[in-house]
Structures are given as structure tokens and as C-alpha cells.
Amino acid sequence: MLDNILTIPALAVGAFFAVSYFISPDTIVIQNISVPPSLEDQGYSGAVATTMLSDSIARISDAAGTNRGAYVAEETAQAKSVEALSDWFGLAQPIRATQVALGFLPYSFSGEFVEEGENLVLRIRGQSSEYWHFLMEKRGSKDDIPSLVSAAAIDLLKELDPYLIAVYHFRDEIPSRDFTKTKEAITHALVHAPRKNLPWVYALWAHVLYFEGDLEGSIMKNRQALALDPTFPRPMMRWGEALQTMGMHEEAIGRFEKTLEIDPHYPEAVVYWANSLIAQGKIKEAGLKFREAYDMAPDFPRVVHAYGMYHAEHGNKVKAADILRRAVELDDGHNEKFVRDLRKVQLMIEPRLKDIETDTGASAAAAAAAPKG
């Protein structure tokens, strides 16, 4: 394939770079979005509008399609979920993106902003030389162009991959526990997602019900996911998680064992197993399981964090702090819980840190209150 790219005429390659804009060399390519003169006067040129749409698509697909904490299942989910995006946009390689733009692959997108009174209409067109045509219109205010572009990106991705958008809304709504948009997206995906993605849709529905406290409903949806794909380990593990929350630890451990029969390299299931052992008072056995999970996935932040917390509560706190620091580093410091747990253990080891934090906080407050000038 690389040899073929090297034989592309220079003028064709130049034309590609003239009409297409990258978020980065290995993600999504969108053809130019045209704009009326009034938007150009506000600084929204065609290049700016195209970049805004590309950035919105990249942000949404990244938020939905990746998860630092999911070592096995979510990586698989990402691979399944973005298959459609690879087909449409050429996510895998810049070579594939070039093929899209030069017509070597069948799908392409273009668009335009059109004024409609006090509002704007963003039209996006996609086409396939073989069979597929797509037209989307999104209306919004001239005063909030970024929101209009973001809404259009969501609708476009909803057309290409309904499951991905359901995951996007789920992760956005977890803090509030109001899963209204997630449920709407799941309903849409149950009709419009490819059949191979339906087990993931049911598994996501099960997770929503778990967060809402409907454990029986969650188990039912996980069982439906397994009925569609008996080789899918995540719903088996989540079934065990629901049983664990219900206090049925022996039954939960049975589900975790089944998960590992489906996929022996599934560290999250081992962590859940260890948690059930702790709930049963089997502390040493739990420690062996936490160590097993850690050895299985030493670069998986959630597994590393779980192993560190076991040592914080039942073992060597100095070792716990070292392991928890690794979890923070692996997650690039983004997980606030990891940071808080590390600080708690550090304070147990060295209480004088509390005095330093207090003195530092007081100094900062005094500096902020001091008169300026």
C-alpha cells in the first residue's frame, strides 16, 4: 500500500491537502465547509469551520471510543465501535485518509453554512460512488456557532455509529446519573446499529440500569448481551458485579470464574473476585487475587490502583503509596480519586504533610487577600 501512495501524482496530493483538513495526521479528514461572507467577517472562514467540525468529531469519538481505565474490554469496544469510522474517515492511518480524499475509498463528506433569517443552517453531505447518499441539516443560532457544530458532529456520528454516540452520552451523564440522552441513544442503536454491535448496546444498557440501582434489570440485559454473543466477557463480569452489590458473593465469584473461562486474560474480573473475597473476610486470599490481576496487567491504571488500595488497607502502606503513585502516573493524573487516595496514604505515612498543606493553603489565601499595587 505504501508503494501505491508513493506513486500518487504530486498534483493530486497537493489537491488533497488543499481541500481537506486534519485534526492530526492519523485521525479524521473532513472536506471543506463553505461559509457565507457574513461569517467570514466574524473570523469563521471555510478553513476555520472545517477545523471546528473536525475537532468536534474527534473530541466526541475520542471521548466515546477510548477509556484509559479499560485494559481489555473497552479496548475491544473501541475497536468494534470505530470500525465504521475507519470505513468512513480513515482513522487507522494517514494513508487511508488520503485514499478517502482522493476517491480511492467510496465515502466523502462536504458541507456548507447557509443563513436563514437570524439563524444558520449547517448542511453536511456524504456520498458513495456505489450506493450511499447522506444529507443532514442542523439549525442553530448565529450567536452560538460552536454549539451548532458540536450538535452536527453528534448527529453525523450517530448516523455512522449509533453505539459510539450512546457511549459518549453515557460517559457524559455518569456524574449526574440522569441518563436521558443515553437511553434515547440506546433506543436508536437497538434499531440502527449493526447486529455485531448489539451485544455492546445491551451491555451498555445493563450498565445504565446498574447505576440506576435496578440490579435485576441489569442482570437481565447482561444475559441478553451474552445470548447474542456468548464469547463476550464483559456482560458476564457485570452480571457478577450486580450479584456482588446484592451481597451474593459466592454467586458473584461464579460469574467471575465464568468470565475468565471466556477470556483468561481479563484482569478486571480478577479484581472483582478479590473484592468479593474481602467482603467474605478472606483477606489473604484476596491479596493473592489482587497480585494476580496486577501481574496480568501492570500498566492498567484501575488494576494498579486496586492493588495499591489493598496494601493501603491490609498491607504495607509505604508499598501502597508507591503502587498508587504508579496508578496516578499511568492515568496522567486525570483521575481525581487516584490522586486523593494517594494523598490519604501519604498522610498516613507522614502526618507532617498535613501541616505543610495547611501552611501552604494559608499563605496562598493571604496572598490572594493582600491589596494589589
GROMACS .gro file of C-alpha atoms in nm:
model
  373
    1MET     CA    1   0.000   0.000   0.000
    2LEU     CA    2   0.285   0.236   0.079
    3ASP     CA    3   0.430   0.178  -0.269
    4ASN     CA    4   0.097   0.281  -0.419
    5ILE     CA    5   0.093   0.603  -0.218
    6LEU     CA    6   0.441   0.690  -0.337
    7THR     CA    7   0.320   0.673  -0.698
    8ILE     CA    8   0.037   0.924  -0.648
    9PRO     CA    9   0.096   1.225  -0.875
   10ALA     CA   10   0.223   1.527  -0.687
   11LEU     CA   11  -0.059   1.747  -0.817
   12ALA     CA   12  -0.318   1.505  -0.679
   13VAL     CA   13  -0.153   1.502  -0.339
   14GLY     CA   14  -0.138   1.880  -0.346
   15ALA     CA   15  -0.507   1.898  -0.430
   16PHE     CA   16  -0.582   1.668  -0.136
   17PHE     CA   17  -0.406   1.895   0.110
   18ALA     CA   18  -0.577   2.199  -0.044
   19VAL     CA   19  -0.931   2.076   0.018
   20SER     CA   20  -0.904   1.868   0.335
   21TYR     CA   21  -0.817   1.948   0.693
   22PHE     CA   22  -0.671   1.721   0.956
   23ILE     CA   23  -0.723   1.716   1.327
   24SER     CA   24  -0.399   1.521   1.334
   25PRO     CA   25  -0.227   1.310   1.069
   26ASP     CA   26  -0.378   0.983   1.186
   27THR     CA   27  -0.738   1.067   1.274
   28ILE     CA   28  -1.027   1.215   1.074
   29VAL     CA   29  -1.039   1.404   0.745
   30ILE     CA   30  -1.332   1.632   0.652
   31GLN     CA   31  -1.365   1.809   0.319
   32ASN     CA   32  -1.407   2.183   0.317
   33ILE     CA   33  -1.710   2.352   0.480
   34SER     CA   34  -1.805   2.666   0.289
   35VAL     CA   35  -1.936   2.975   0.469
   36PRO     CA   36  -2.125   3.295   0.368
   37PRO     CA   37  -1.938   3.629   0.366
   38SER     CA   38  -2.103   3.742   0.692
   39LEU     CA   39  -1.938   3.454   0.878
   40GLU     CA   40  -1.602   3.526   0.719
   41ASP     CA   41  -1.632   3.881   0.853
   42GLN     CA   42  -1.664   3.728   1.202
   43GLY     CA   43  -1.349   3.521   1.151
   44TYR     CA   44  -1.525   3.198   1.054
   45SER     CA   45  -1.355   3.118   0.725
   46GLY     CA   46  -1.410   2.789   0.546
   47ALA     CA   47  -1.086   2.658   0.692
   48VAL     CA   48  -1.192   2.755   1.045
   49ALA     CA   49  -1.538   2.598   1.004
   50THR     CA   50  -1.389   2.277   0.868
   51THR     CA   51  -1.142   2.257   1.152
   52MET     CA   52  -1.419   2.319   1.409
   53LEU     CA   53  -1.626   2.031   1.270
   54SER     CA   54  -1.323   1.804   1.254
   55ASP     CA   55  -1.227   1.892   1.611
   56SER     CA   56  -1.582   1.824   1.735
   57ILE     CA   57  -1.594   1.484   1.565
   58ALA     CA   58  -1.253   1.395   1.703
   59ARG     CA   59  -1.344   1.506   2.055
   60ILE     CA   60  -1.669   1.310   2.059
   61SER     CA   61  -1.525   0.993   1.908
   62ASP     CA   62  -1.226   1.009   2.140
   63ALA     CA   63  -1.444   1.059   2.449
   64ALA     CA   64  -1.669   0.771   2.349
   65GLY     CA   65  -1.419   0.536   2.193
   66THR     CA   66  -1.135   0.538   2.446
   67ASN     CA   67  -1.101   0.471   2.813
   68ARG     CA   68  -0.764   0.471   2.991
   69GLY     CA   69  -0.901   0.252   3.264
   70ALA     CA   70  -1.036  -0.028   3.046
   71TYR     CA   71  -0.747  -0.254   2.970
   72VAL     CA   72  -0.926  -0.529   2.783
   73ALA     CA   73  -1.296  -0.488   2.722
   74GLU     CA   74  -1.307  -0.120   2.640
   75GLU     CA   75  -1.016  -0.155   2.402
   76THR     CA   76  -1.218  -0.422   2.227
   77ALA     CA   77  -1.524  -0.197   2.239
   78GLN     CA   78  -1.324   0.080   2.083
   79ALA     CA   79  -1.205  -0.146   1.805
   80LYS     CA   80  -1.560  -0.265   1.733
   81SER     CA   81  -1.713   0.079   1.772
   82VAL     CA   82  -1.483   0.268   1.540
   83GLU     CA   83  -1.489   0.015   1.259
   84ALA     CA   84  -1.748   0.233   1.091
   85LEU     CA   85  -1.535   0.542   1.143
   86SER     CA   86  -1.239   0.365   0.987
   87ASP     CA   87  -1.454   0.293   0.683
   88TRP     CA   88  -1.581   0.649   0.654
   89PHE     CA   89  -1.290   0.861   0.766
   90GLY     CA   90  -0.972   0.654   0.755
   91LEU     CA   91  -0.895   0.657   1.125
   92ALA     CA   92  -0.619   0.400   1.112
   93GLN     CA   93  -0.355   0.571   0.903
   94PRO     CA   94  -0.295   0.898   0.717
   95ILE     CA   95  -0.261   0.684   0.404
   96ARG     CA   96  -0.624   0.576   0.442
   97ALA     CA   97  -0.733   0.936   0.492
   98THR     CA   98  -0.553   1.026   0.171
   99GLN     CA   99  -0.737   0.747  -0.007
  100VAL     CA  100  -1.071   0.887   0.112
  101ALA     CA  101  -0.990   1.238  -0.008
  102LEU     CA  102  -0.860   1.121  -0.346
  103GLY     CA  103  -1.158   0.896  -0.410
  104PHE     CA  104  -0.978   0.564  -0.361
  105LEU     CA  105  -1.234   0.474  -0.094
  106PRO     CA  106  -1.608   0.526  -0.154
  107TYR     CA  107  -1.712   0.777   0.113
  108SER     CA  108  -1.658   1.153   0.133
  109PHE     CA  109  -1.819   1.445   0.317
  110SER     CA  110  -1.857   1.816   0.245
  111GLY     CA  111  -2.077   2.089   0.384
  112GLU     CA  112  -2.183   2.449   0.397
  113PHE     CA  113  -2.326   2.711   0.629
  114VAL     CA  114  -2.636   2.888   0.496
  115GLU     CA  115  -2.804   3.191   0.650
  116GLU     CA  116  -3.174   3.154   0.726
  117GLY     CA  117  -3.303   3.477   0.879
  118GLU     CA  118  -3.147   3.514   1.220
  119ASN     CA  119  -3.039   3.151   1.224
  120LEU     CA  120  -2.783   2.935   1.048
  121VAL     CA  121  -2.823   2.603   0.875
  122LEU     CA  122  -2.528   2.366   0.857
  123ARG     CA  123  -2.570   2.116   0.574
  124ILE     CA  124  -2.342   1.814   0.556
  125ARG     CA  125  -2.341   1.586   0.254
  126GLY     CA  126  -2.188   1.243   0.219
  127GLN     CA  127  -2.186   1.014  -0.077
  128SER     CA  128  -2.070   0.679  -0.201
  129SER     CA  129  -1.989   0.611  -0.564
  130GLU     CA  130  -2.165   0.278  -0.526
  131TYR     CA  131  -2.487   0.329  -0.336
  132TRP     CA  132  -2.493   0.561  -0.035
  133HIS     CA  133  -2.610   0.921  -0.009
  134PHE     CA  134  -2.639   1.125   0.309
  135LEU     CA  135  -2.775   1.472   0.373
  136MET     CA  136  -2.805   1.628   0.716
  137GLU     CA  137  -2.928   1.973   0.812
  138LYS     CA  138  -2.877   2.126   1.154
  139ARG     CA  139  -3.018   2.462   1.255
  140GLY     CA  140  -2.883   2.691   1.522
  141SER     CA  141  -2.815   3.046   1.632
  142LYS     CA  142  -2.560   3.273   1.465
  143ASP     CA  143  -2.456   3.368   1.818
  144ASP     CA  144  -2.350   3.014   1.913
  145ILE     CA  145  -2.177   2.857   1.615
  146PRO     CA  146  -1.965   2.616   1.829
  147SER     CA  147  -2.279   2.457   1.975
  148LEU     CA  148  -2.429   2.418   1.628
  149VAL     CA  149  -2.112   2.250   1.503
  150SER     CA  150  -2.096   2.020   1.805
  151ALA     CA  151  -2.461   1.916   1.762
  152ALA     CA  152  -2.397   1.846   1.394
  153ALA     CA  153  -2.095   1.631   1.480
  154ILE     CA  154  -2.306   1.425   1.721
  155ASP     CA  155  -2.577   1.372   1.458
  156LEU     CA  156  -2.320   1.273   1.195
  157LEU     CA  157  -2.155   1.019   1.423
  158LYS     CA  158  -2.498   0.893   1.530
  159GLU     CA  159  -2.561   0.809   1.164
  160LEU     CA  160  -2.227   0.632   1.127
  161ASP     CA  161  -2.206   0.453   1.461
  162PRO     CA  162  -2.509   0.466   1.694
  163TYR     CA  163  -2.331   0.269   1.967
  164LEU     CA  164  -2.044   0.516   1.984
  165ILE     CA  165  -2.283   0.805   2.048
  166ALA     CA  166  -2.464   0.606   2.319
  167VAL     CA  167  -2.131   0.555   2.496
  168TYR     CA  168  -2.048   0.924   2.455
  169HIS     CA  169  -2.371   1.029   2.626
  170PHE     CA  170  -2.328   0.765   2.897
  171ARG     CA  171  -1.987   0.892   2.998
  172ASP     CA  172  -2.112   1.249   2.992
  173GLU     CA  173  -2.414   1.168   3.211
  174ILE     CA  174  -2.248   0.943   3.472
  175PRO     CA  175  -2.181   1.230   3.719
  176SER     CA  176  -2.546   1.340   3.725
  177ARG     CA  177  -2.694   0.988   3.699
  178ASP     CA  178  -2.951   1.136   3.461
  179PHE     CA  179  -2.921   0.903   3.162
  180THR     CA  180  -3.193   1.059   2.946
  181LYS     CA  181  -2.975   1.112   2.639
  182THR     CA  182  -2.803   0.778   2.687
  183LYS     CA  183  -3.134   0.592   2.689
  184GLU     CA  184  -3.251   0.776   2.378
  185ALA     CA  185  -2.926   0.682   2.204
  186ILE     CA  186  -2.957   0.319   2.319
  187THR     CA  187  -3.313   0.305   2.181
  188HIS     CA  188  -3.185   0.439   1.849
  189ALA     CA  189  -2.891   0.195   1.846
  190LEU     CA  190  -3.117  -0.105   1.909
  191VAL     CA  191  -3.277  -0.033   1.571
  192HIS     CA  192  -2.994   0.118   1.368
  193ALA     CA  193  -2.667  -0.032   1.499
  194PRO     CA  194  -2.516  -0.324   1.307
  195ARG     CA  195  -2.608  -0.658   1.459
  196LYS     CA  196  -2.245  -0.725   1.559
  197ASN     CA  197  -2.264  -0.420   1.788
  198LEU     CA  198  -2.591  -0.518   1.957
  199PRO     CA  199  -2.421  -0.715   2.239
  200TRP     CA  200  -2.235  -0.395   2.327
  201VAL     CA  201  -2.559  -0.196   2.318
  202TYR     CA  202  -2.726  -0.438   2.561
  203ALA     CA  203  -2.419  -0.438   2.785
  204LEU     CA  204  -2.427  -0.057   2.796
  205TRP     CA  205  -2.799  -0.066   2.878
  206ALA     CA  206  -2.718  -0.308   3.161
  207HIS     CA  207  -2.458  -0.067   3.298
  208VAL     CA  208  -2.708   0.220   3.292
  209LEU     CA  209  -2.955   0.009   3.492
  210TYR     CA  210  -2.678  -0.083   3.737
  211PHE     CA  211  -2.605   0.285   3.805
  212GLU     CA  212  -2.979   0.346   3.850
  213GLY     CA  213  -2.996   0.072   4.112
  214ASP     CA  214  -3.201  -0.172   3.905
  215LEU     CA  215  -2.974  -0.472   3.965
  216GLU     CA  216  -3.221  -0.734   3.847
  217GLY     CA  217  -3.278  -0.539   3.527
  218SER     CA  218  -2.904  -0.502   3.481
  219ILE     CA  219  -2.855  -0.879   3.511
  220MET     CA  220  -3.130  -0.937   3.256
  221LYS     CA  221  -2.968  -0.706   3.000
  222ASN     CA  222  -2.628  -0.864   3.055
  223ARG     CA  223  -2.785  -1.203   2.993
  224GLN     CA  224  -2.936  -1.070   2.670
  225ALA     CA  225  -2.591  -0.947   2.562
  226LEU     CA  226  -2.448  -1.293   2.633
  227ALA     CA  227  -2.729  -1.459   2.441
  228LEU     CA  228  -2.626  -1.256   2.137
  229ASP     CA  229  -2.255  -1.323   2.190
  230PRO     CA  230  -2.155  -1.598   2.439
  231THR     CA  231  -1.787  -1.511   2.384
  232PHE     CA  232  -1.832  -1.158   2.522
  233PRO     CA  233  -1.670  -1.146   2.870
  234ARG     CA  234  -1.779  -0.803   2.992
  235PRO     CA  235  -2.152  -0.873   3.047
  236MET     CA  236  -2.058  -1.190   3.235
  237MET     CA  237  -1.836  -0.986   3.465
  238ARG     CA  238  -2.100  -0.713   3.506
  239TRP     CA  239  -2.353  -0.983   3.595
  240GLY     CA  240  -2.117  -1.082   3.874
  241GLU     CA  241  -2.078  -0.718   3.977
  242ALA     CA  242  -2.455  -0.688   4.022
  243LEU     CA  243  -2.462  -1.007   4.232
  244GLN     CA  244  -2.172  -0.871   4.436
  245THR     CA  245  -2.362  -0.549   4.504
  246MET     CA  246  -2.656  -0.761   4.619
  247GLY     CA  247  -2.425  -0.935   4.870
  248MET     CA  248  -2.436  -1.268   4.683
  249HIS     CA  249  -2.060  -1.317   4.679
  250GLU     CA  250  -2.037  -1.689   4.609
  251GLU     CA  251  -2.267  -1.649   4.310
  252ALA     CA  252  -2.070  -1.343   4.201
  253ILE     CA  253  -1.742  -1.533   4.216
  254GLY     CA  254  -1.901  -1.797   3.995
  255ARG     CA  255  -1.969  -1.527   3.732
  256PHE     CA  256  -1.610  -1.400   3.760
  257GLU     CA  257  -1.483  -1.755   3.709
  258LYS     CA  258  -1.704  -1.784   3.400
  259THR     CA  259  -1.565  -1.452   3.275
  260LEU     CA  260  -1.213  -1.590   3.295
  261GLU     CA  261  -1.322  -1.906   3.117
  262ILE     CA  262  -1.437  -1.685   2.830
  263ASP     CA  263  -1.119  -1.476   2.839
  264PRO     CA  264  -0.836  -1.589   3.073
  265HIS     CA  265  -0.664  -1.252   3.032
  266TYR     CA  266  -0.929  -1.038   3.198
  267PRO     CA  267  -0.776  -0.859   3.499
  268GLU     CA  268  -1.088  -0.663   3.596
  269ALA     CA  269  -1.273  -0.987   3.670
  270VAL     CA  270  -0.988  -1.092   3.899
  271VAL     CA  271  -1.013  -0.761   4.086
  272TYR     CA  272  -1.388  -0.807   4.134
  273TRP     CA  273  -1.322  -1.162   4.256
  274ALA     CA  274  -1.073  -1.024   4.509
  275ASN     CA  275  -1.329  -0.771   4.633
  276SER     CA  276  -1.581  -1.048   4.699
  277LEU     CA  277  -1.315  -1.238   4.894
  278ILE     CA  278  -1.254  -0.929   5.110
  279ALA     CA  279  -1.629  -0.900   5.172
  280GLN     CA  280  -1.618  -1.260   5.295
  281GLY     CA  281  -1.324  -1.183   5.527
  282LYS     CA  282  -1.075  -1.384   5.319
  283ILE     CA  283  -0.808  -1.115   5.325
  284LYS     CA  284  -0.503  -1.324   5.235
  285GLU     CA  285  -0.681  -1.498   4.950
  286ALA     CA  286  -0.791  -1.157   4.823
  287GLY     CA  287  -0.431  -1.036   4.832
  288LEU     CA  288  -0.326  -1.322   4.607
  289LYS     CA  289  -0.601  -1.231   4.361
  290PHE     CA  290  -0.506  -0.864   4.360
  291ARG     CA  291  -0.146  -0.968   4.291
  292GLU     CA  292  -0.265  -1.199   4.013
  293ALA     CA  293  -0.454  -0.913   3.849
  294TYR     CA  294  -0.155  -0.680   3.888
  295ASP     CA  295   0.083  -0.932   3.731
  296MET     CA  296  -0.166  -0.979   3.449
  297ALA     CA  297  -0.193  -0.607   3.373
  298PRO     CA  298   0.078  -0.395   3.541
  299ASP     CA  299   0.001  -0.099   3.313
  300PHE     CA  300  -0.377  -0.096   3.365
  301PRO     CA  301  -0.448   0.204   3.595
  302ARG     CA  302  -0.759   0.066   3.765
  303VAL     CA  303  -0.596  -0.268   3.840
  304VAL     CA  304  -0.283  -0.097   3.974
  305HIS     CA  305  -0.499   0.132   4.189
  306ALA     CA  306  -0.695  -0.164   4.327
  307TYR     CA  307  -0.373  -0.344   4.419
  308GLY     CA  308  -0.239  -0.031   4.588
  309MET     CA  309  -0.558   0.016   4.790
  310TYR     CA  310  -0.540  -0.344   4.909
  311HIS     CA  311  -0.194  -0.276   5.052
  312ALA     CA  312  -0.314   0.055   5.199
  313GLU     CA  313  -0.589  -0.120   5.393
  314HIS     CA  314  -0.436  -0.460   5.465
  315GLY     CA  315  -0.063  -0.444   5.399
  316ASN     CA  316   0.242  -0.219   5.375
  317LYS     CA  317   0.143   0.147   5.340
  318VAL     CA  318   0.482   0.251   5.202
  319LYS     CA  319   0.441  -0.008   4.928
  320ALA     CA  320   0.082   0.106   4.882
  321ALA     CA  321   0.192   0.466   4.824
  322ASP     CA  322   0.444   0.353   4.563
  323ILE     CA  323   0.184   0.146   4.378
  324LEU     CA  324  -0.079   0.421   4.397
  325ARG     CA  325   0.170   0.672   4.261
  326ARG     CA  326   0.215   0.441   3.962
  327ALA     CA  327  -0.162   0.435   3.907
  328VAL     CA  328  -0.167   0.817   3.908
  329GLU     CA  329   0.121   0.827   3.659
  330LEU     CA  330  -0.037   0.570   3.430
  331ASP     CA  331  -0.354   0.780   3.418
  332ASP     CA  332  -0.154   1.105   3.368
  333GLY     CA  333  -0.302   1.246   3.687
  334HIS     CA  334  -0.651   1.279   3.536
  335ASN     CA  335  -0.832   1.054   3.783
  336GLU     CA  336  -0.903   1.267   4.090
  337LYS     CA  337  -0.989   0.964   4.303
  338PHE     CA  338  -0.647   0.811   4.235
  339VAL     CA  339  -0.484   1.138   4.343
  340ARG     CA  340  -0.696   1.165   4.660
  341ASP     CA  341  -0.626   0.804   4.758
  342LEU     CA  342  -0.252   0.851   4.708
  343ARG     CA  343  -0.256   1.163   4.928
  344LYS     CA  344  -0.450   0.982   5.203
  345VAL     CA  345  -0.190   0.707   5.217
  346GLN     CA  346   0.095   0.960   5.208
  347LEU     CA  347  -0.061   1.138   5.505
  348MET     CA  348  -0.083   0.807   5.694
  349ILE     CA  349   0.288   0.755   5.636
  350GLU     CA  350   0.391   1.113   5.708
  351PRO     CA  351   0.133   1.316   5.909
  352ARG     CA  352   0.352   1.629   5.888
  353LEU     CA  353   0.240   1.667   5.529
  354LYS     CA  354  -0.090   1.793   5.670
  355ASP     CA  355   0.088   2.084   5.839
  356ILE     CA  356   0.269   2.168   5.516
  357GLU     CA  357  -0.058   2.166   5.323
  358THR     CA  358  -0.223   2.384   5.588
  359ASP     CA  359   0.065   2.635   5.588
  360THR     CA  360   0.073   2.644   5.208
  361GLY     CA  361  -0.302   2.696   5.186
  362ALA     CA  362  -0.292   2.976   5.445
  363SER     CA  363  -0.009   3.152   5.261
  364ALA     CA  364  -0.194   3.131   4.932
  365ALA     CA  365  -0.510   3.270   5.089
  366ALA     CA  366  -0.320   3.558   5.246
  367ALA     CA  367  -0.152   3.640   4.916
  368ALA     CA  368  -0.488   3.641   4.738
  369ALA     CA  369  -0.639   3.871   5.002
  370ALA     CA  370  -0.349   4.117   5.005
  371PRO     CA  371  -0.419   4.455   4.839
  372LYS     CA  372  -0.279   4.484   4.488
  373GLY     CA  373  -0.049   4.758   4.374
   0.00000   0.00000   0.00000
